[in-house]
C-alpha cells in the first residue's frame, strides 16, 4: 500500500491515522495529522500527473508502478497545485509497443494472498494498451482478547486500463481508466501504556490489563450505533471504500516549445468503522462516511530541455466536492455517555499560475 513508501524514501513518513485507512504524508516533518477526510495535506500526491488532494483516495493507486519521485520542500513552479511540504509523484507503467504479460503471486502466514498481473501490447500501429490488476486477500493476524475472533483479513482489488496513442512523431495522447474496491477488515489497536477500566459492565466495568502480545486487540458496537451506520450488531472494524478515476494527457512538440495538457477526474466513496478504545467497551467507536469528487485541469508550455536558457509556464485549476463526516460512539464512557455527529459539505476551487526560468 501507499504506507510502505516510508520504508524506501528518506525523510518521508506515511502513517494511518489511529489505525484507520486514512494515510497522511509528511516530508522532513512537515505534513498533516488528521483522521478526517476533508482536509488536504501539505504534501501533494500525484498519480500519472493527476493530483490526489485527499489522503484516503491514494490507497488503491500503488500498483503496476514504474517509478516514484519525491520532491522535498515547497512546490509550485514546475507542475500542479502548490504544496508547502513537498510532492510525491507516482508514475505507472506505460503500454508497450510489443506484446508483454506477467503474473506475480505470493502466499504467507494467516492465509495472506497477493496477486499482481498485467497484459500489454499494440492494438494498431499507433495505439497501445495495458491492463493491470492487483488483489490482496486474507491475512487476519489480530484476534479479540475476549472472544478470540480474528481481525485483519484483506479483501481489496484494483484495476487500471491505460491507452497510448501516437498519431505522429510530435503528438502523443495517453490516458487511463481506474477502479479500486476495499472491503477489508480495519486495524485494531492495543492497550500499551496502562490498564483500562471499561464502563459497560456494572458496577464499574471490566479491568483490561496491558497487552503483551502484539496480536491482541478488542472491539465492540452498540445496537443503536450499528443501526445508525447500517451495520450488523456483531460488526468488526471494517472498510467499504470504492474509487473510480479517469485521466487524459496530451503532449505535442512545436519545436520551439512542448505543450502538455492533463485532465483528471476522481471520485471516492469512503465507509469505515473503527473502534479506537481497543476493547469491547463502546467508548471510542467511529464511523466515517465520505463522498469525494475532484476534477482537475492543467496546461504547461516548456522550452526544449537542451538549451542553456530554459523556461516553463503553466496554469492549474481544480474543483472539488467533499460531502460526509463521521459519527463517534461514547455511549459507554464514564463521563460522555453519548454519541456525536460531525458532518460537513464543502466545495473547493483551486487555481494556480506558475512560471519558472533556468539559465546555465
mmCIF file of C-alpha atoms in Angstrom:
data_model
loop_
_atom_site.group_PDB
_atom_site.id
_atom_site.type_symbol
_atom_site.label_atom_id
_atom_site.label_comp_id
_atom_site.label_asym_id
_atom_site.label_seq_id
_atom_site.Cartn_x
_atom_site.Cartn_y
_atom_site.Cartn_z
ATOM 1 C CA UNK A 1 0.000 0.000 0.000
ATOM 2 C CA UNK A 2 0.999 3.624 -0.168
ATOM 3 C CA UNK A 3 2.007 3.437 3.520
ATOM 4 C CA UNK A 4 5.002 1.250 2.570
ATOM 5 C CA UNK A 5 6.639 4.195 0.795
ATOM 6 C CA UNK A 6 8.161 5.438 4.054
ATOM 7 C CA UNK A 7 10.347 2.305 4.180
ATOM 8 C CA UNK A 8 12.039 3.258 0.904
ATOM 9 C CA UNK A 9 12.212 7.057 0.810
ATOM 10 C CA UNK A 10 14.368 9.087 3.234
ATOM 11 C CA UNK A 11 12.608 11.914 5.121
ATOM 12 C CA UNK A 12 9.149 10.603 4.138
ATOM 13 C CA UNK A 13 6.521 9.458 6.651
ATOM 14 C CA UNK A 14 3.210 7.843 5.693
ATOM 15 C CA UNK A 15 1.027 6.949 8.671
ATOM 16 C CA UNK A 16 -2.522 5.619 9.039
ATOM 17 C CA UNK A 17 -4.364 7.839 11.469
ATOM 18 C CA UNK A 18 -5.287 5.833 14.592
ATOM 19 C CA UNK A 19 -5.294 2.559 12.708
ATOM 20 C CA UNK A 20 -7.741 3.667 10.030
ATOM 21 C CA UNK A 21 -7.448 3.681 6.270
ATOM 22 C CA UNK A 22 -6.604 7.386 6.120
ATOM 23 C CA UNK A 23 -2.890 7.796 5.229
ATOM 24 C CA UNK A 24 -1.189 11.108 5.963
ATOM 25 C CA UNK A 25 2.094 12.235 4.417
ATOM 26 C CA UNK A 26 4.959 14.172 5.948
ATOM 27 C CA UNK A 27 8.260 15.187 4.362
ATOM 28 C CA UNK A 28 11.043 16.412 6.638
ATOM 29 C CA UNK A 29 8.454 16.545 9.420
ATOM 30 C CA UNK A 30 6.106 18.861 7.524
ATOM 31 C CA UNK A 31 2.645 17.410 6.901
ATOM 32 C CA UNK A 32 -0.873 16.837 8.130
ATOM 33 C CA UNK A 33 -2.135 14.842 11.115
ATOM 34 C CA UNK A 34 -5.905 14.479 10.850
ATOM 35 C CA UNK A 35 -8.132 11.399 10.733
ATOM 36 C CA UNK A 36 -10.925 13.303 8.947
ATOM 37 C CA UNK A 37 -11.072 13.040 5.162
ATOM 38 C CA UNK A 38 -11.935 16.629 4.226
ATOM 39 C CA UNK A 39 -8.581 18.365 4.737
ATOM 40 C CA UNK A 40 -5.821 18.468 2.141
ATOM 41 C CA UNK A 41 -2.270 17.719 3.225
ATOM 42 C CA UNK A 42 0.793 19.884 2.854
ATOM 43 C CA UNK A 43 2.425 17.123 0.801
ATOM 44 C CA UNK A 44 0.957 16.791 -2.685
ATOM 45 C CA UNK A 45 0.368 13.292 -4.060
ATOM 46 C CA UNK A 46 0.168 12.730 -7.822
ATOM 47 C CA UNK A 47 -0.514 9.594 -9.871
ATOM 48 C CA UNK A 48 0.421 9.994 -13.539
ATOM 49 C CA UNK A 49 0.442 13.789 -13.034
ATOM 50 C CA UNK A 50 -3.095 13.861 -11.586
ATOM 51 C CA UNK A 51 -3.361 15.329 -8.082
ATOM 52 C CA UNK A 52 -4.941 13.297 -5.273
ATOM 53 C CA UNK A 53 -5.689 16.084 -2.767
ATOM 54 C CA UNK A 54 -7.227 13.858 -0.046
ATOM 55 C CA UNK A 55 -5.159 11.124 1.587
ATOM 56 C CA UNK A 56 -7.824 8.423 1.657
ATOM 57 C CA UNK A 57 -8.005 8.493 -2.161
ATOM 58 C CA UNK A 58 -4.456 7.145 -2.561
ATOM 59 C CA UNK A 59 -4.839 3.663 -1.046
ATOM 60 C CA UNK A 60 -5.818 1.916 -4.283
ATOM 61 C CA UNK A 61 -3.324 3.694 -6.530
ATOM 62 C CA UNK A 62 0.001 1.977 -5.838
ATOM 63 C CA UNK A 63 0.304 -0.969 -8.246
ATOM 64 C CA UNK A 64 1.996 -1.635 -11.593
ATOM 65 C CA UNK A 65 4.365 1.218 -10.749
ATOM 66 C CA UNK A 66 7.286 2.257 -12.969
ATOM 67 C CA UNK A 67 8.876 4.701 -10.512
ATOM 68 C CA UNK A 68 8.146 7.086 -7.663
ATOM 69 C CA UNK A 69 9.582 10.601 -7.405
ATOM 70 C CA UNK A 70 9.707 12.580 -4.163
ATOM 71 C CA UNK A 71 10.349 16.331 -4.188
ATOM 72 C CA UNK A 72 11.237 17.836 -0.821
ATOM 73 C CA UNK A 73 10.243 21.329 0.217
ATOM 74 C CA UNK A 74 7.704 23.803 -1.210
ATOM 75 C CA UNK A 75 6.492 23.135 -4.767
ATOM 76 C CA UNK A 76 4.549 25.270 -7.209
ATOM 77 C CA UNK A 77 6.723 26.314 -10.165
ATOM 78 C CA UNK A 78 7.045 23.038 -12.114
ATOM 79 C CA UNK A 79 3.571 21.472 -12.213
ATOM 80 C CA UNK A 80 0.250 21.151 -10.438
ATOM 81 C CA UNK A 81 -1.107 22.655 -7.266
ATOM 82 C CA UNK A 82 1.060 24.397 -4.684
ATOM 83 C CA UNK A 83 2.337 22.404 -1.694
ATOM 84 C CA UNK A 84 4.452 23.552 1.243
ATOM 85 C CA UNK A 85 5.870 20.205 2.403
ATOM 86 C CA UNK A 86 6.770 18.566 -0.890
ATOM 87 C CA UNK A 87 5.339 16.259 -3.516
ATOM 88 C CA UNK A 88 5.110 12.502 -4.093
ATOM 89 C CA UNK A 89 4.690 11.607 -7.770
ATOM 90 C CA UNK A 90 3.762 8.035 -8.742
ATOM 91 C CA UNK A 91 4.374 7.087 -12.385
ATOM 92 C CA UNK A 92 2.683 3.855 -13.501
ATOM 93 C CA UNK A 93 3.891 1.580 -16.292
ATOM 94 C CA UNK A 94 3.013 2.650 -19.830
ATOM 95 C CA UNK A 95 1.668 0.391 -22.596
ATOM 96 C CA UNK A 96 4.365 -1.383 -24.617
ATOM 97 C CA UNK A 97 4.826 -1.450 -28.387
ATOM 98 C CA UNK A 98 5.276 -5.255 -28.312
ATOM 99 C CA UNK A 99 3.261 -7.923 -26.544
ATOM 100 C CA UNK A 100 4.142 -8.438 -22.883
ATOM 101 C CA UNK A 101 2.427 -10.063 -19.909
ATOM 102 C CA UNK A 102 3.286 -11.042 -16.367
ATOM 103 C CA UNK A 103 1.895 -12.549 -13.194
ATOM 104 C CA UNK A 104 3.211 -12.470 -9.622
ATOM 105 C CA UNK A 105 1.597 -14.362 -6.752
ATOM 106 C CA UNK A 106 2.520 -14.874 -3.109
ATOM 107 C CA UNK A 107 1.078 -16.684 -0.096
ATOM 108 C CA UNK A 108 2.050 -16.200 3.519
ATOM 109 C CA UNK A 109 1.094 -16.539 7.169
ATOM 110 C CA UNK A 110 -2.523 -16.170 8.287
ATOM 111 C CA UNK A 111 -3.673 -17.199 4.772
ATOM 112 C CA UNK A 112 -2.483 -13.928 3.246
ATOM 113 C CA UNK A 113 -2.521 -13.986 -0.560
ATOM 114 C CA UNK A 114 -1.379 -11.356 -3.050
ATOM 115 C CA UNK A 115 -1.621 -11.418 -6.857
ATOM 116 C CA UNK A 116 -0.408 -8.897 -9.450
ATOM 117 C CA UNK A 117 -0.877 -9.287 -13.184
ATOM 118 C CA UNK A 118 -0.750 -7.325 -16.420
ATOM 119 C CA UNK A 119 -1.091 -7.707 -20.166
ATOM 120 C CA UNK A 120 0.263 -5.108 -22.593
ATOM 121 C CA UNK A 121 0.784 -4.624 -26.300
ATOM 122 C CA UNK A 122 -0.244 -2.879 -29.538
ATOM 123 C CA UNK A 123 -3.830 -2.725 -30.763
ATOM 124 C CA UNK A 124 -2.986 -0.897 -34.002
ATOM 125 C CA UNK A 125 0.137 0.676 -35.486
ATOM 126 C CA UNK A 126 -0.442 3.839 -33.446
ATOM 127 C CA UNK A 127 -2.446 2.608 -30.430
ATOM 128 C CA UNK A 128 -1.204 0.500 -27.488
ATOM 129 C CA UNK A 129 -2.973 -0.689 -24.350
ATOM 130 C CA UNK A 130 -2.067 -2.074 -20.937
ATOM 131 C CA UNK A 131 -4.406 -3.744 -18.437
ATOM 132 C CA UNK A 132 -3.084 -4.251 -14.890
ATOM 133 C CA UNK A 133 -4.811 -5.752 -11.867
ATOM 134 C CA UNK A 134 -3.928 -6.460 -8.241
ATOM 135 C CA UNK A 135 -5.646 -8.111 -5.293
ATOM 136 C CA UNK A 136 -4.973 -8.829 -1.614
ATOM 137 C CA UNK A 137 -6.923 -11.457 0.329
ATOM 138 C CA UNK A 138 -6.781 -12.911 3.845
ATOM 139 C CA UNK A 139 -4.071 -12.202 6.402
ATOM 140 C CA UNK A 140 -6.090 -11.838 9.627
ATOM 141 C CA UNK A 141 -3.219 -11.628 12.135
ATOM 142 C CA UNK A 142 -5.020 -9.943 15.065
ATOM 143 C CA UNK A 143 -7.541 -11.502 17.451
ATOM 144 C CA UNK A 144 -10.092 -10.295 20.002
ATOM 145 C CA UNK A 145 -8.776 -10.784 23.540
ATOM 146 C CA UNK A 146 -12.244 -11.773 24.822
ATOM 147 C CA UNK A 147 -13.736 -13.853 22.007
ATOM 148 C CA UNK A 148 -10.566 -14.791 20.012
ATOM 149 C CA UNK A 149 -12.364 -13.705 16.832
ATOM 150 C CA UNK A 150 -9.919 -12.909 14.013
ATOM 151 C CA UNK A 151 -9.330 -9.426 12.608
ATOM 152 C CA UNK A 152 -7.263 -8.172 9.687
ATOM 153 C CA UNK A 153 -8.483 -10.057 6.641
ATOM 154 C CA UNK A 154 -7.885 -8.082 3.451
ATOM 155 C CA UNK A 155 -10.387 -8.038 0.624
ATOM 156 C CA UNK A 156 -9.275 -5.465 -1.896
ATOM 157 C CA UNK A 157 -8.579 -5.298 -5.588
ATOM 158 C CA UNK A 158 -7.823 -2.689 -8.196
ATOM 159 C CA UNK A 159 -7.585 -2.489 -11.982
ATOM 160 C CA UNK A 160 -6.202 0.067 -14.412
ATOM 161 C CA UNK A 161 -6.562 0.257 -18.205
ATOM 162 C CA UNK A 162 -4.061 2.553 -19.949
ATOM 163 C CA UNK A 163 -4.133 3.608 -23.584
ATOM 164 C CA UNK A 164 -1.322 5.281 -25.527
ATOM 165 C CA UNK A 165 -1.992 6.803 -28.973
ATOM 166 C CA UNK A 166 0.785 8.279 -31.140
ATOM 167 C CA UNK A 167 -0.754 9.697 -34.310
ATOM 168 C CA UNK A 168 2.562 11.358 -35.273
ATOM 169 C CA UNK A 169 6.164 11.749 -34.140
ATOM 170 C CA UNK A 170 5.359 15.019 -32.364
ATOM 171 C CA UNK A 171 1.957 14.225 -30.842
ATOM 172 C CA UNK A 172 1.022 11.698 -28.164
ATOM 173 C CA UNK A 173 -2.256 11.175 -26.307
ATOM 174 C CA UNK A 174 -2.464 8.797 -23.372
ATOM 175 C CA UNK A 175 -4.995 8.139 -20.669
ATOM 176 C CA UNK A 176 -6.313 5.637 -18.181
ATOM 177 C CA UNK A 177 -9.433 4.299 -16.505
ATOM 178 C CA UNK A 178 -9.145 3.060 -12.904
ATOM 179 C CA UNK A 179 -11.276 1.231 -10.366
ATOM 180 C CA UNK A 180 -10.473 0.040 -6.857
ATOM 181 C CA UNK A 181 -12.531 -1.566 -4.112
ATOM 182 C CA UNK A 182 -11.550 -2.225 -0.488
ATOM 183 C CA UNK A 183 -13.825 -4.289 1.768
ATOM 184 C CA UNK A 184 -11.100 -5.310 4.213
ATOM 185 C CA UNK A 185 -11.188 -5.519 7.984
ATOM 186 C CA UNK A 186 -9.998 -2.476 9.880
ATOM 187 C CA UNK A 187 -6.940 -2.440 12.110
ATOM 188 C CA UNK A 188 -7.314 -2.987 15.835
ATOM 189 C CA UNK A 189 -5.440 -1.002 18.473
ATOM 190 C CA UNK A 190 -3.649 -2.269 21.609
ATOM 191 C CA UNK A 191 -3.507 -1.241 25.257
ATOM 192 C CA UNK A 192 0.174 -0.492 25.782
ATOM 193 C CA UNK A 193 0.561 2.292 28.340
ATOM 194 C CA UNK A 194 -1.773 1.350 31.220
ATOM 195 C CA UNK A 195 -4.562 -0.972 32.250
ATOM 196 C CA UNK A 196 -8.012 0.063 31.002
ATOM 197 C CA UNK A 197 -11.133 0.155 33.182
ATOM 198 C CA UNK A 198 -14.200 -0.242 30.966
ATOM 199 C CA UNK A 199 -17.645 1.007 31.886
ATOM 200 C CA UNK A 200 -20.066 -1.291 30.077
ATOM 201 C CA UNK A 201 -20.217 -3.865 32.875
ATOM 202 C CA UNK A 202 -21.858 -2.988 36.217
ATOM 203 C CA UNK A 203 -20.908 -1.687 38.621
ATOM 204 C CA UNK A 204 -17.599 -0.248 37.390
ATOM 205 C CA UNK A 205 -16.641 -2.366 34.417
ATOM 206 C CA UNK A 206 -14.070 -4.911 33.378
ATOM 207 C CA UNK A 207 -10.374 -4.234 34.011
ATOM 208 C CA UNK A 208 -8.281 -4.922 30.909
ATOM 209 C CA UNK A 209 -4.560 -5.451 31.569
ATOM 210 C CA UNK A 210 -1.783 -4.036 29.384
ATOM 211 C CA UNK A 211 -1.468 -6.095 26.193
ATOM 212 C CA UNK A 212 1.754 -8.093 25.946
ATOM 213 C CA UNK A 213 1.014 -9.899 22.677
ATOM 214 C CA UNK A 214 1.182 -7.583 19.619
ATOM 215 C CA UNK A 215 -1.660 -9.581 18.020
ATOM 216 C CA UNK A 216 -4.170 -8.768 20.775
ATOM 217 C CA UNK A 217 -6.909 -6.202 20.217
ATOM 218 C CA UNK A 218 -10.586 -5.664 21.015
ATOM 219 C CA UNK A 219 -13.715 -4.107 19.621
ATOM 220 C CA UNK A 220 -17.461 -3.796 20.130
ATOM 221 C CA UNK A 221 -20.520 -1.976 18.827
ATOM 222 C CA UNK A 222 -23.830 -0.999 20.445
ATOM 223 C CA UNK A 223 -27.138 -1.961 18.757
ATOM 224 C CA UNK A 224 -28.045 1.712 18.385
ATOM 225 C CA UNK A 225 -24.746 2.603 16.686
ATOM 226 C CA UNK A 226 -24.945 -0.476 14.460
ATOM 227 C CA UNK A 227 -28.397 0.574 13.288
ATOM 228 C CA UNK A 228 -27.197 4.172 12.770
ATOM 229 C CA UNK A 229 -24.379 3.163 10.416
ATOM 230 C CA UNK A 230 -26.228 0.266 8.762
ATOM 231 C CA UNK A 231 -24.002 -2.497 10.156
ATOM 232 C CA UNK A 232 -24.704 -5.756 11.983
ATOM 233 C CA UNK A 233 -24.774 -5.845 15.787
ATOM 234 C CA UNK A 234 -21.631 -8.006 15.809
ATOM 235 C CA UNK A 235 -19.713 -5.924 13.262
ATOM 236 C CA UNK A 236 -15.921 -5.864 13.329
ATOM 237 C CA UNK A 237 -13.898 -2.808 12.305
ATOM 238 C CA UNK A 238 -14.317 -2.654 8.542
ATOM 239 C CA UNK A 239 -13.744 -0.702 5.365
ATOM 240 C CA UNK A 240 -16.106 -0.364 2.434
ATOM 241 C CA UNK A 241 -14.286 2.037 0.118
ATOM 242 C CA UNK A 242 -14.600 2.483 -3.626
ATOM 243 C CA UNK A 243 -12.679 4.660 -6.063
ATOM 244 C CA UNK A 244 -13.159 5.434 -9.762
ATOM 245 C CA UNK A 245 -10.949 7.645 -11.896
ATOM 246 C CA UNK A 246 -10.044 8.664 -15.430
ATOM 247 C CA UNK A 247 -7.445 10.942 -16.970
ATOM 248 C CA UNK A 248 -6.267 12.099 -20.394
ATOM 249 C CA UNK A 249 -2.906 13.677 -21.203
ATOM 250 C CA UNK A 250 -1.911 15.400 -24.455
ATOM 251 C CA UNK A 251 1.707 16.091 -25.379
ATOM 252 C CA UNK A 252 2.694 17.969 -28.525
ATOM 253 C CA UNK A 253 6.135 19.214 -29.602
ATOM 254 C CA UNK A 254 6.073 22.504 -31.523
ATOM 255 C CA UNK A 255 9.861 22.502 -31.827
ATOM 256 C CA UNK A 256 10.336 25.795 -30.033
ATOM 257 C CA UNK A 257 8.271 24.514 -27.064
ATOM 258 C CA UNK A 258 6.441 21.421 -25.832
ATOM 259 C CA UNK A 259 2.789 21.517 -24.790
ATOM 260 C CA UNK A 260 1.403 19.258 -22.056
ATOM 261 C CA UNK A 261 -2.279 19.231 -21.088
ATOM 262 C CA UNK A 262 -3.678 16.979 -18.340
ATOM 263 C CA UNK A 263 -7.327 16.373 -17.459
ATOM 264 C CA UNK A 264 -8.246 14.175 -14.491
ATOM 265 C CA UNK A 265 -11.428 13.115 -12.716
ATOM 266 C CA UNK A 266 -11.508 11.151 -9.451
ATOM 267 C CA UNK A 267 -14.382 10.049 -7.249
ATOM 268 C CA UNK A 268 -14.024 8.229 -3.951
ATOM 269 C CA UNK A 269 -16.590 6.745 -1.585
ATOM 270 C CA UNK A 270 -15.395 6.048 1.964
ATOM 271 C CA UNK A 271 -17.244 3.971 4.564
ATOM 272 C CA UNK A 272 -15.150 2.868 7.558
ATOM 273 C CA UNK A 273 -15.879 1.701 11.083
ATOM 274 C CA UNK A 274 -13.070 1.797 13.652
ATOM 275 C CA UNK A 275 -13.018 1.072 17.385
ATOM 276 C CA UNK A 276 -10.336 3.216 18.988
ATOM 277 C CA UNK A 277 -10.647 2.162 22.639
ATOM 278 C CA UNK A 278 -9.270 -1.316 21.730
ATOM 279 C CA UNK A 279 -11.816 -3.100 23.960
ATOM 280 C CA UNK A 280 -15.349 -4.484 23.803
ATOM 281 C CA UNK A 281 -16.493 -1.373 25.675
ATOM 282 C CA UNK A 282 -18.045 1.248 23.422
ATOM 283 C CA UNK A 283 -16.035 4.300 24.397
ATOM 284 C CA UNK A 284 -14.484 5.384 21.098
ATOM 285 C CA UNK A 285 -16.235 3.805 18.147
ATOM 286 C CA UNK A 286 -16.068 5.918 14.978
ATOM 287 C CA UNK A 287 -17.752 5.589 11.583
ATOM 288 C CA UNK A 288 -16.504 7.644 8.617
ATOM 289 C CA UNK A 289 -18.683 8.377 5.589
ATOM 290 C CA UNK A 290 -17.437 10.488 2.699
ATOM 291 C CA UNK A 291 -18.183 11.109 -0.960
ATOM 292 C CA UNK A 292 -15.359 12.950 -2.720
ATOM 293 C CA UNK A 293 -15.337 14.232 -6.312
ATOM 294 C CA UNK A 294 -12.389 16.073 -7.891
ATOM 295 C CA UNK A 295 -11.924 17.477 -11.393
ATOM 296 C CA UNK A 296 -8.567 18.984 -12.349
ATOM 297 C CA UNK A 297 -7.074 20.528 -15.473
ATOM 298 C CA UNK A 298 -3.514 21.597 -16.126
ATOM 299 C CA UNK A 299 -1.717 23.118 -19.126
ATOM 300 C CA UNK A 300 2.073 23.557 -19.375
ATOM 301 C CA UNK A 301 4.298 25.006 -22.061
ATOM 302 C CA UNK A 302 8.040 24.353 -21.783
ATOM 303 C CA UNK A 303 11.085 25.238 -23.864
ATOM 304 C CA UNK A 304 13.411 22.469 -25.129
ATOM 305 C CA UNK A 305 15.465 20.928 -22.340
ATOM 306 C CA UNK A 306 18.821 21.036 -24.145
ATOM 307 C CA UNK A 307 19.186 24.825 -24.122
ATOM 308 C CA UNK A 308 21.185 26.992 -21.742
ATOM 309 C CA UNK A 309 18.195 29.232 -21.171
ATOM 310 C CA UNK A 310 15.031 27.295 -20.312
ATOM 311 C CA UNK A 311 11.558 28.375 -19.307
ATOM 312 C CA UNK A 312 8.253 26.810 -18.276
ATOM 313 C CA UNK A 313 4.800 28.340 -17.834
ATOM 314 C CA UNK A 314 1.591 26.688 -16.679
ATOM 315 C CA UNK A 315 -1.948 27.007 -15.423
ATOM 316 C CA UNK A 316 -3.703 24.671 -12.965
ATOM 317 C CA UNK A 317 -7.359 24.617 -11.958
ATOM 318 C CA UNK A 318 -9.418 22.154 -9.943
ATOM 319 C CA UNK A 319 -12.889 21.880 -8.443
ATOM 320 C CA UNK A 320 -13.569 19.548 -5.529
ATOM 321 C CA UNK A 321 -16.629 18.450 -3.579
ATOM 322 C CA UNK A 322 -16.364 16.705 -0.208
ATOM 323 C CA UNK A 323 -19.525 15.501 1.484
ATOM 324 C CA UNK A 324 -19.831 13.454 4.688
ATOM 325 C CA UNK A 325 -18.275 13.363 8.124
ATOM 326 C CA UNK A 326 -18.072 10.889 10.997
ATOM 327 C CA UNK A 327 -20.099 9.570 13.930
ATOM 328 C CA UNK A 328 -18.444 8.905 17.291
ATOM 329 C CA UNK A 329 -19.872 6.496 19.886
ATOM 330 C CA UNK A 330 -19.003 7.279 23.515
ATOM 331 C CA UNK A 331 -22.256 5.851 24.921
ATOM 332 C CA UNK A 332 -20.499 3.585 27.438
ATOM 333 C CA UNK A 333 -17.803 6.028 28.514
ATOM 334 C CA UNK A 334 -17.881 7.073 32.167
ATOM 335 C CA UNK A 335 -18.306 10.806 31.522
ATOM 336 C CA UNK A 336 -19.630 11.423 27.990
ATOM 337 C CA UNK A 337 -22.273 8.652 27.717
ATOM 338 C CA UNK A 338 -23.391 9.847 24.306
ATOM 339 C CA UNK A 339 -22.693 9.696 20.586
ATOM 340 C CA UNK A 340 -21.677 12.641 18.415
ATOM 341 C CA UNK A 341 -22.122 13.645 14.793
ATOM 342 C CA UNK A 342 -19.581 15.696 12.835
ATOM 343 C CA UNK A 343 -20.785 16.438 9.313
ATOM 344 C CA UNK A 344 -19.759 18.840 6.578
ATOM 345 C CA UNK A 345 -20.218 19.653 2.926
ATOM 346 C CA UNK A 346 -17.543 21.727 1.311
ATOM 347 C CA UNK A 347 -16.757 22.862 -2.204
ATOM 348 C CA UNK A 348 -13.193 23.832 -3.040
ATOM 349 C CA UNK A 349 -11.876 25.684 -6.076
ATOM 350 C CA UNK A 350 -8.140 25.956 -6.638
ATOM 351 C CA UNK A 351 -6.348 27.978 -9.316
ATOM 352 C CA UNK A 352 -2.603 28.252 -9.777
ATOM 353 C CA UNK A 353 -0.408 30.092 -12.287
ATOM 354 C CA UNK A 354 3.279 29.190 -12.321
ATOM 355 C CA UNK A 355 6.395 30.207 -14.217
ATOM 356 C CA UNK A 356 9.989 29.007 -13.988
ATOM 357 C CA UNK A 357 13.305 30.177 -15.503
ATOM 358 C CA UNK A 358 16.659 28.348 -15.609
ATOM 359 C CA UNK A 359 19.955 29.537 -17.046
ATOM 360 C CA UNK A 360 23.219 27.563 -17.075
#
